[in-house]
Coordinates of C-alpha atoms in Angstrom, one line a residue:
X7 CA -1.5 -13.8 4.6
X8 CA -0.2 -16.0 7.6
X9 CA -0.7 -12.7 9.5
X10 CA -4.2 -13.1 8.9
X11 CA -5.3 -16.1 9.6
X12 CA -3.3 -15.7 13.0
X13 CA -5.5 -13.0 13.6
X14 CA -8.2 -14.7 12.9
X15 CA -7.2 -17.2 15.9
X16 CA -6.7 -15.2 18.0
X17 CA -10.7 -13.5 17.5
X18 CA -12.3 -16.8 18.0
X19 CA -10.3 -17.5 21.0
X20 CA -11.4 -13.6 22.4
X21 CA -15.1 -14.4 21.6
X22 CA -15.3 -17.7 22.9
X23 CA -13.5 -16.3 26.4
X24 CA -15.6 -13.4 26.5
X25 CA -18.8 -14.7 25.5
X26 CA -18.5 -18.0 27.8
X27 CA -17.9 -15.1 30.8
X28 CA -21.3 -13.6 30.0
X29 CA -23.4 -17.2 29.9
X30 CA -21.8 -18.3 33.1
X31 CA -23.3 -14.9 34.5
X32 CA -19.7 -13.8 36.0
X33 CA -20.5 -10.2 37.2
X34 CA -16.4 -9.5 38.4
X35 CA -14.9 -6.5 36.4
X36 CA -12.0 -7.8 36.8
X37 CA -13.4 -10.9 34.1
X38 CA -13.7 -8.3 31.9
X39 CA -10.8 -7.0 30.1
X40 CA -9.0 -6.1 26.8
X41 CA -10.9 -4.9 23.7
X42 CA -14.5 -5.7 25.7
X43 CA -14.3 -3.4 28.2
X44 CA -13.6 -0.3 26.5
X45 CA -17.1 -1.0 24.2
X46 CA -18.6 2.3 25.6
X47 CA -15.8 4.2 23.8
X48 CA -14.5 2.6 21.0
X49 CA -16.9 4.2 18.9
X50 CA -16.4 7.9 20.4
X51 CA -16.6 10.2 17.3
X52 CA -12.6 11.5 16.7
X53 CA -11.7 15.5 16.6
X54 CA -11.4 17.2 13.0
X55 CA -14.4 15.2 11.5
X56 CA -14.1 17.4 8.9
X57 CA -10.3 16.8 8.0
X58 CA -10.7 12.9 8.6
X59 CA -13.4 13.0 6.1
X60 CA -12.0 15.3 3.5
X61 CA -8.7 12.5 3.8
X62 CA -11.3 9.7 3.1
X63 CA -13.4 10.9 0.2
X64 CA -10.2 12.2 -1.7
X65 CA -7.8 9.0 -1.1
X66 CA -11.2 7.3 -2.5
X67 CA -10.7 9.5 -5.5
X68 CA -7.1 8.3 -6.3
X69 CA -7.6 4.6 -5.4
X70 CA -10.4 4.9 -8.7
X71 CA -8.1 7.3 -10.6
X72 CA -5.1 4.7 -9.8
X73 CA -7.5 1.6 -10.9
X74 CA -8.3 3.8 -13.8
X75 CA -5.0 4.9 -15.3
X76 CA -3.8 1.1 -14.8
X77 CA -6.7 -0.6 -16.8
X78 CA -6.6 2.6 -19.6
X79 CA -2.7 1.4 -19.6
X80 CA -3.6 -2.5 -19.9
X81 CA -5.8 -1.7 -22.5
X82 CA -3.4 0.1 -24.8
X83 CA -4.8 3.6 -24.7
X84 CA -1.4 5.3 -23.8
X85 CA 1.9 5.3 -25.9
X86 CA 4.6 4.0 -23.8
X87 CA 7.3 6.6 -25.7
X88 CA 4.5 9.8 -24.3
X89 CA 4.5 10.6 -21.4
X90 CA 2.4 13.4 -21.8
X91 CA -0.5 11.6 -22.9
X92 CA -0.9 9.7 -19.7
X93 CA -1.1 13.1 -18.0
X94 CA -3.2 14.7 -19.5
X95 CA -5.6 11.1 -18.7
X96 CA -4.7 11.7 -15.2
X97 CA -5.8 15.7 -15.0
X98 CA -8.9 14.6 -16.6
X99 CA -9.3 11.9 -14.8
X100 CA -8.7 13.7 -11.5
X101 CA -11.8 16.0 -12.4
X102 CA -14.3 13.5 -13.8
X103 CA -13.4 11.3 -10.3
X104 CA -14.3 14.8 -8.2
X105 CA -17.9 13.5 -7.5
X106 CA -16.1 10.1 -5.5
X107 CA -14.1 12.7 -3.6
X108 CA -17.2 15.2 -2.9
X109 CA -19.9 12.0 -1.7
X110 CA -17.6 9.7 0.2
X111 CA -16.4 12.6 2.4
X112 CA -20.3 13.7 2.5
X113 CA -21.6 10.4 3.6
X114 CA -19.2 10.0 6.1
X115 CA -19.4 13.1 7.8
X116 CA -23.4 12.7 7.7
X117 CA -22.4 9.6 9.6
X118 CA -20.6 11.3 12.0
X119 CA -23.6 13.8 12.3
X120 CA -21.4 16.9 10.8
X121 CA -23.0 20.2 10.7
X122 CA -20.3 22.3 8.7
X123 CA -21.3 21.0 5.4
X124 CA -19.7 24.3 3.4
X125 CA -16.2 23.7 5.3
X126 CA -16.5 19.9 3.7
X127 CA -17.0 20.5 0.6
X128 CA -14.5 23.6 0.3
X129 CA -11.8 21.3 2.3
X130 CA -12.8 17.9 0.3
X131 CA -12.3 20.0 -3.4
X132 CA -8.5 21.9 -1.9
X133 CA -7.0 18.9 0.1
X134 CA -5.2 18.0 -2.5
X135 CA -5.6 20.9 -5.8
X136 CA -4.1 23.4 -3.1
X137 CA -0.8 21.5 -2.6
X138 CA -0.8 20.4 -6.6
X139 CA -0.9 24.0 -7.4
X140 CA 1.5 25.2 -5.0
X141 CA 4.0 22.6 -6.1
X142 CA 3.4 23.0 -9.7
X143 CA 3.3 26.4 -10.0
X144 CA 6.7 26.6 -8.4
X145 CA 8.2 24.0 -10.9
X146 CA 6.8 25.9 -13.8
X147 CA 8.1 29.7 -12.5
X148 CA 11.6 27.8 -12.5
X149 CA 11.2 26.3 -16.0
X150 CA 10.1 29.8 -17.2
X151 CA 13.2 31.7 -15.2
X152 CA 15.5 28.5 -16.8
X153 CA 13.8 29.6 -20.3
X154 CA 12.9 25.8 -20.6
X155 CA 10.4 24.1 -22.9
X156 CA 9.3 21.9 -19.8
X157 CA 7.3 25.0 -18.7
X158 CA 3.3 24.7 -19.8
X159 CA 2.6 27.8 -21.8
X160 CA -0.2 29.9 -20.7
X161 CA -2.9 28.9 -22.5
X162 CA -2.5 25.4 -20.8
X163 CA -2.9 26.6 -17.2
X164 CA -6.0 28.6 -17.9
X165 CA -7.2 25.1 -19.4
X166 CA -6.3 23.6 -16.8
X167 CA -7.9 26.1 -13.9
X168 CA -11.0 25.9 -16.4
X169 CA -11.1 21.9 -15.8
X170 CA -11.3 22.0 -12.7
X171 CA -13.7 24.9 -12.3
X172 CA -16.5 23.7 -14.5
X173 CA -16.1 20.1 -14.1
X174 CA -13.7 19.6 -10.8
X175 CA -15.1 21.9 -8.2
X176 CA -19.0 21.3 -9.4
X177 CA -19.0 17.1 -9.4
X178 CA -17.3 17.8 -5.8
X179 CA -20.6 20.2 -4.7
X180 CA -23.2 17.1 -6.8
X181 CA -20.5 14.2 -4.4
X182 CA -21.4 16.1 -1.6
X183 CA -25.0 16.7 -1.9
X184 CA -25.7 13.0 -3.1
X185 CA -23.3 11.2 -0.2
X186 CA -25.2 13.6 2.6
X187 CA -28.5 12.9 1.3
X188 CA -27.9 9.1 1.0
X189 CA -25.9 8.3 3.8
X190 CA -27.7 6.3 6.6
X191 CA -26.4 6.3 10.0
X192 CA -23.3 5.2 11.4
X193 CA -25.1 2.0 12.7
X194 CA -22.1 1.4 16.1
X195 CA -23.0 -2.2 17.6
X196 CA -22.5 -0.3 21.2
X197 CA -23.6 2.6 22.7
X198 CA -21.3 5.3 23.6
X199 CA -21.1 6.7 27.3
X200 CA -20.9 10.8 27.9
X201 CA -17.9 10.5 30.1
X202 CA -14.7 9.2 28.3
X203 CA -13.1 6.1 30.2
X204 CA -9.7 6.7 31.6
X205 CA -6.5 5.3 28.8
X206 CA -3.8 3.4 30.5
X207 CA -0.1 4.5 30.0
X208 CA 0.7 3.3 26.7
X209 CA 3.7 1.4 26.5
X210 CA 6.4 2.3 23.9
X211 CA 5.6 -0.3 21.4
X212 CA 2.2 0.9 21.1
X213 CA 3.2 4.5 20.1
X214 CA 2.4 6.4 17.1
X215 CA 5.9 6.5 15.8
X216 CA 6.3 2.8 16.2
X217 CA 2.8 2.2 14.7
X218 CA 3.8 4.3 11.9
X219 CA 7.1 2.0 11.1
X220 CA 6.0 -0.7 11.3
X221 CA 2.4 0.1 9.5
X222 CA 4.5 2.3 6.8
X223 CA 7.7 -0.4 6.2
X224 CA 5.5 -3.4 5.6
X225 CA 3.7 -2.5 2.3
X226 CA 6.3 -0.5 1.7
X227 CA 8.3 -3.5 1.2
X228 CA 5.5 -4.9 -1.0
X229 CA 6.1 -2.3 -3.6
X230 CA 9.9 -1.5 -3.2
X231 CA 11.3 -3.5 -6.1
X232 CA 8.1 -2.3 -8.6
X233 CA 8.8 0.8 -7.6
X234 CA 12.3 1.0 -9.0
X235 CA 11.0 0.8 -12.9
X236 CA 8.4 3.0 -12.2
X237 CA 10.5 5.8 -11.1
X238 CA 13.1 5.0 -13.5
X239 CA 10.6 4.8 -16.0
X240 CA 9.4 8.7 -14.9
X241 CA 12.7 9.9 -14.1
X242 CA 14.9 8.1 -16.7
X243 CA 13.0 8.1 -19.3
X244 CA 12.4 4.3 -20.1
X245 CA 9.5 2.5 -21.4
X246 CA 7.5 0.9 -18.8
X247 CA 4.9 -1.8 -20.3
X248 CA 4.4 -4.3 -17.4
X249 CA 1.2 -2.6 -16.3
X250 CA -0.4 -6.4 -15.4
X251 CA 2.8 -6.8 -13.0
X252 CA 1.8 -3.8 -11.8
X253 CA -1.8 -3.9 -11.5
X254 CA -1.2 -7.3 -9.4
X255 CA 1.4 -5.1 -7.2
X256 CA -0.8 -2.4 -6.6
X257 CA -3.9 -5.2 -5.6
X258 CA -0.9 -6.3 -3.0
X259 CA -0.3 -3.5 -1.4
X260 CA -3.9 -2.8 -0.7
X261 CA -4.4 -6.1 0.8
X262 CA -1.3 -6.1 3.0
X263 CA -2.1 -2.5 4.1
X264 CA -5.6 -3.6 5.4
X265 CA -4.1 -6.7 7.0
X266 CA -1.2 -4.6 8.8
X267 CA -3.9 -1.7 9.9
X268 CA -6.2 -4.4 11.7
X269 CA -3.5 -5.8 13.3
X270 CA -2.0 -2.8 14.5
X271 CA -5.8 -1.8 15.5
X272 CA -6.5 -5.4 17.3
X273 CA -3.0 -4.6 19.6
X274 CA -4.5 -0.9 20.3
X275 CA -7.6 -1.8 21.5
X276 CA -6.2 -4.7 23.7
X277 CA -4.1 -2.2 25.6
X278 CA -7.6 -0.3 26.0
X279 CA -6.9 2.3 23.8
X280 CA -10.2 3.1 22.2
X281 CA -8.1 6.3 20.2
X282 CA -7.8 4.4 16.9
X283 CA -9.5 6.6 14.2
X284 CA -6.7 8.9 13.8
X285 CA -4.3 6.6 14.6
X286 CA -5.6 4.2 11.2
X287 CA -4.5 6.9 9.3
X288 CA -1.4 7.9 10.3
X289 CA 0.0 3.5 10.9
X290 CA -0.6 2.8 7.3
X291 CA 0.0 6.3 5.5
X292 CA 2.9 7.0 6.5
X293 CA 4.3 4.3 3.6
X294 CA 4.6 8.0 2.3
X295 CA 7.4 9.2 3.8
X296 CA 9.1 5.6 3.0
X297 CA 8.8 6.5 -0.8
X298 CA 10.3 9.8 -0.3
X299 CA 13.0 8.2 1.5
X300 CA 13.2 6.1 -1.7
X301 CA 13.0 8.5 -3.7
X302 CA 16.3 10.4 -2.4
X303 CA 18.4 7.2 -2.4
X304 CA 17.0 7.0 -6.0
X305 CA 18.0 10.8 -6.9
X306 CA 21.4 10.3 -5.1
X307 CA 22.8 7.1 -5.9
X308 CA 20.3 5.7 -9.2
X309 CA 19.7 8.6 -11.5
X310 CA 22.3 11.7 -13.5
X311 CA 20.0 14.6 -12.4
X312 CA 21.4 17.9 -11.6
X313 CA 20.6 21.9 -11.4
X314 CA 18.4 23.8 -9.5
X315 CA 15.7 22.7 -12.1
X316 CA 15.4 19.3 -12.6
X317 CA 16.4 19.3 -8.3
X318 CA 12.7 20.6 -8.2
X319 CA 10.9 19.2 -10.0
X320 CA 12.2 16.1 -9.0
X321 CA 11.3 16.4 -5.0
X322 CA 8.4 18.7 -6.3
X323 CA 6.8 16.0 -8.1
X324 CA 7.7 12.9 -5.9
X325 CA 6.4 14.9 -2.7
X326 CA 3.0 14.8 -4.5
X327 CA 3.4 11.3 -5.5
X328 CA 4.5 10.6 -1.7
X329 CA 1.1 12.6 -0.5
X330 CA -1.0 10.3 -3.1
X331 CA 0.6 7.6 -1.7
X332 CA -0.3 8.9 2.0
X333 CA -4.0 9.5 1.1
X334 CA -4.5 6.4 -0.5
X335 CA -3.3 3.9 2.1
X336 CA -4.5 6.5 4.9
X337 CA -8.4 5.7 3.4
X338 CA -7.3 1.4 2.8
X339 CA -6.1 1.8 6.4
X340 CA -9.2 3.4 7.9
X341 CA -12.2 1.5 6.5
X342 CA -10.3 -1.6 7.3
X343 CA -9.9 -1.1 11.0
X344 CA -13.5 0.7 11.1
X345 CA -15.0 -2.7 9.0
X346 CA -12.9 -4.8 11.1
X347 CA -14.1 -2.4 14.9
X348 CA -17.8 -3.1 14.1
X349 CA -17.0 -6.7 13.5
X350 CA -15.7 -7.8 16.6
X351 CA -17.9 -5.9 18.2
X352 CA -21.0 -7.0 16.9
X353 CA -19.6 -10.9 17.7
X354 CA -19.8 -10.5 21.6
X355 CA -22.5 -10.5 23.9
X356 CA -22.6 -7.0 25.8
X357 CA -24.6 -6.0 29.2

C-alpha cells in the first residue's frame, strides 16, 4: 500500500506542473512532456479487439465463479473429505456465470465500436471450454487406457457437453446481446489524432519481459505461502477448511495486482508509450506462469506422484489452473490501468 500512496504523489505533483504550464499560457513543446503529450494517442483502440475482449468478459467470469466457490465454501455447502462435490459446484457454476462472460466482452467491444459480433460471441463461449476440453479429454483417454476409476464414465461427459449447450453456450449468446445493447460509449477525456505519434526507443527496463516479472512476481508473492495448502490440499489429499484466510488472500491479490498494473502503466506512459492495452494484460497475467513454476517445484520436491497418469493429470490440470489464474489477473490488470488512464487524463487541462 506504500506503493500507492507514492503514486499518488507523484500525480499531484504531474497535475500541478502540467496544469500550472497551461495557466501561465507557455506555448514551448518542449514544456510539454511525459504522459501529457502523448494525449492524442493514449486512447488509440489496440489490434485483436476481439481477443482483448473475449480475455475480459471470461476472466470476469472466474473472478465471480472464484467469489462464488469461496463464499459456498464459508458457508458450509461443501464437505471438506469430497472433493467431487466442489466440482461439480464449479462446472455448474461455470455455466450459470456464462452470461458475465457473454455481456462484459459485448459491452466492451461495443465500446470499441466492434462490428464482428458472431466472432465475439463464438470466441467469448471457446476461450476457455476449448482448452478445458482438450486437456481433459486427454487426462480421461489415459485414465481409460490405465483402466482407472478416475476416468468419468460416459454418461457424465454427455452431461456435461449437455450443460454447457443448453445453459453455457445460450447465457453467453443473452451476455452478449444484453452487454452490446447496453453498453454506452467509450467516453475517452481526449480525442484521438489519425496519424499515430512516433514511440521513443524503449529502454530495457520498460520491456515486456521485465514488465511481465516484475508485474507477475509481486502478487505472486502475495499468494505463494496460501498457495502451498491449496495445492497440497488438491494434490495430497488433505482437508483444507481456512476458506476466510483464503478469501482475505484472494481480496489481496486483487488489490496488489491493480496497484502493480498502474504503476507499471504510470512508468509506460512517462517514457511516451501510449501501447498499454496489451501490455496490462500480459504485466499482471503472467502471475500464471509463476504458479506453474510453482507448481513443478511442488510436483518435484513436495508431493510422491509418479506414472504417466497421475504425471498428466497433474500438469494437465495445473496448466488450467495457471490459465485461470492468467485470465483473471489479466482482466484486474486491465480495468485498473484503463480506470486509472481516464483518470489522469481527465485531471489536466488539454489545448
Amino acid at each position: 500500500m506504500r506503493s500507492c500512496d507514492l503514486q499518488l504523489r507523484v500525480l499531484r505533483n504531474d497535475f500541478a506542473r502540467y496544469n500550472i504550464i497551461d495557466e501561465e499560457g507557455d506555448e514551448i513543446d518542449q514544456d510539454e512532456y511525459g504522459w501529457k503529450i502523448i494525449h492524442t494517442d493514449v486512447f488509440r483502440f489496440p489490434p485483436c479487439q476481439n481477443l482483448l475482449c473475449a480475455i475480459l468478459g471470461v476472466g470476469s467470469q472466474f473472478l465471480v465463479l472464484a467469489f462464488g466457490i469461496i463464499i459456498m465454501a464459508m458457508l458450509g455447502l461443501f464437505n471438506v473429505h469430497r472433493h467431487h462435490a466442489m466440482n461439480s459446484a464449479a462446472i455448474l457454476l461455470y455455466a450459470l456465470t456464462a452470461c458475465v462472460a457473454g455481456y462484459v466482452a459485448g459491452s466492451f467491444y461495443k465500446k470499441l465500436g466492434g462490428t464482428s459480433w458472431t466472432w465475439n460471441i463464438i470466441l467469448t463461449a471457446s476461450l476457455f471450454a476449448v482448452p478445458f476440453f482438450l486437456v481433459w479429454s486427454t487426462v480421461n483417454t489415459v485414465a481409460w487406457v490405465n483402466q482407472s476409476t478416475q476416468a468419468l464414465p460416459f454418461t457424465t461427459i454427455v452431461l456435461i457437453i449437455i450443460i454447457w449447450l443448453i445453459v453455457g453456450f445460450p447465457l453467453t449468446v443473452l451476455g452478449g446481446i444484453l452487454g452490446k445493447n447496453m453498453a454506452g460509449n467509450f467516453d475517452a477525456p481526449c480525442r484521438t489524432k489519425n496519424i499515430a505519434r512516433e514511440i521513443p526507443p524503449v529502454s530495457w527496463h520498460q520491456s515486456t519481459v521485465v514488465h511481465m516479472i516484475v508485474g507477475g512476481f509481486l502478487p505472486f508473492s502475495a499468494i505463494s505461502v496460501e498457495l502451498y495448502y491449496i495445492f497440497a490440499t488438491v494434490w495430497g489429499r488433505e482437508a483444507y477448511t481456512l476458506y476466510g484466510i483464503l478469501l482475505l488472500v484472494f481480496v489481496i491479490l486483487i488489490s496488489v495486482t491493480a496497484c502493480i498494473s498502474i504503476a507499471l502503466t504510470y512508468h509506460q506512459l512517462s517514457s511516451e508509450d501510449y501501447r498499454w492495452w496489451w501490455k496490462s494484460i500480459s504485466s499482471s497475467g503472467s502471475i500464471g506462469l509463476f504458479v506453474f513454476a510453482y507448481s513443478l517445484f511442488y510436483y518435484y520436491k513436495r508431493s510422491h506422484m509418479y506414472g504417466l497418469l497421475q504425471t498428466v493429470e497433474y500438469f494437465g490440470y495445473t496448466i488450467l489452473s495457471c490459465y485461470i489464474f492468467f485470465l483473471m489477473m489479466a482482466t484486474i490488470s486491465f480495468f485498473a490501468s484503463l480506470k486509472f488512464v481516464k483518470y489522469i487524463y481527465r485531471n489536466i487541462k488539454m489545448d
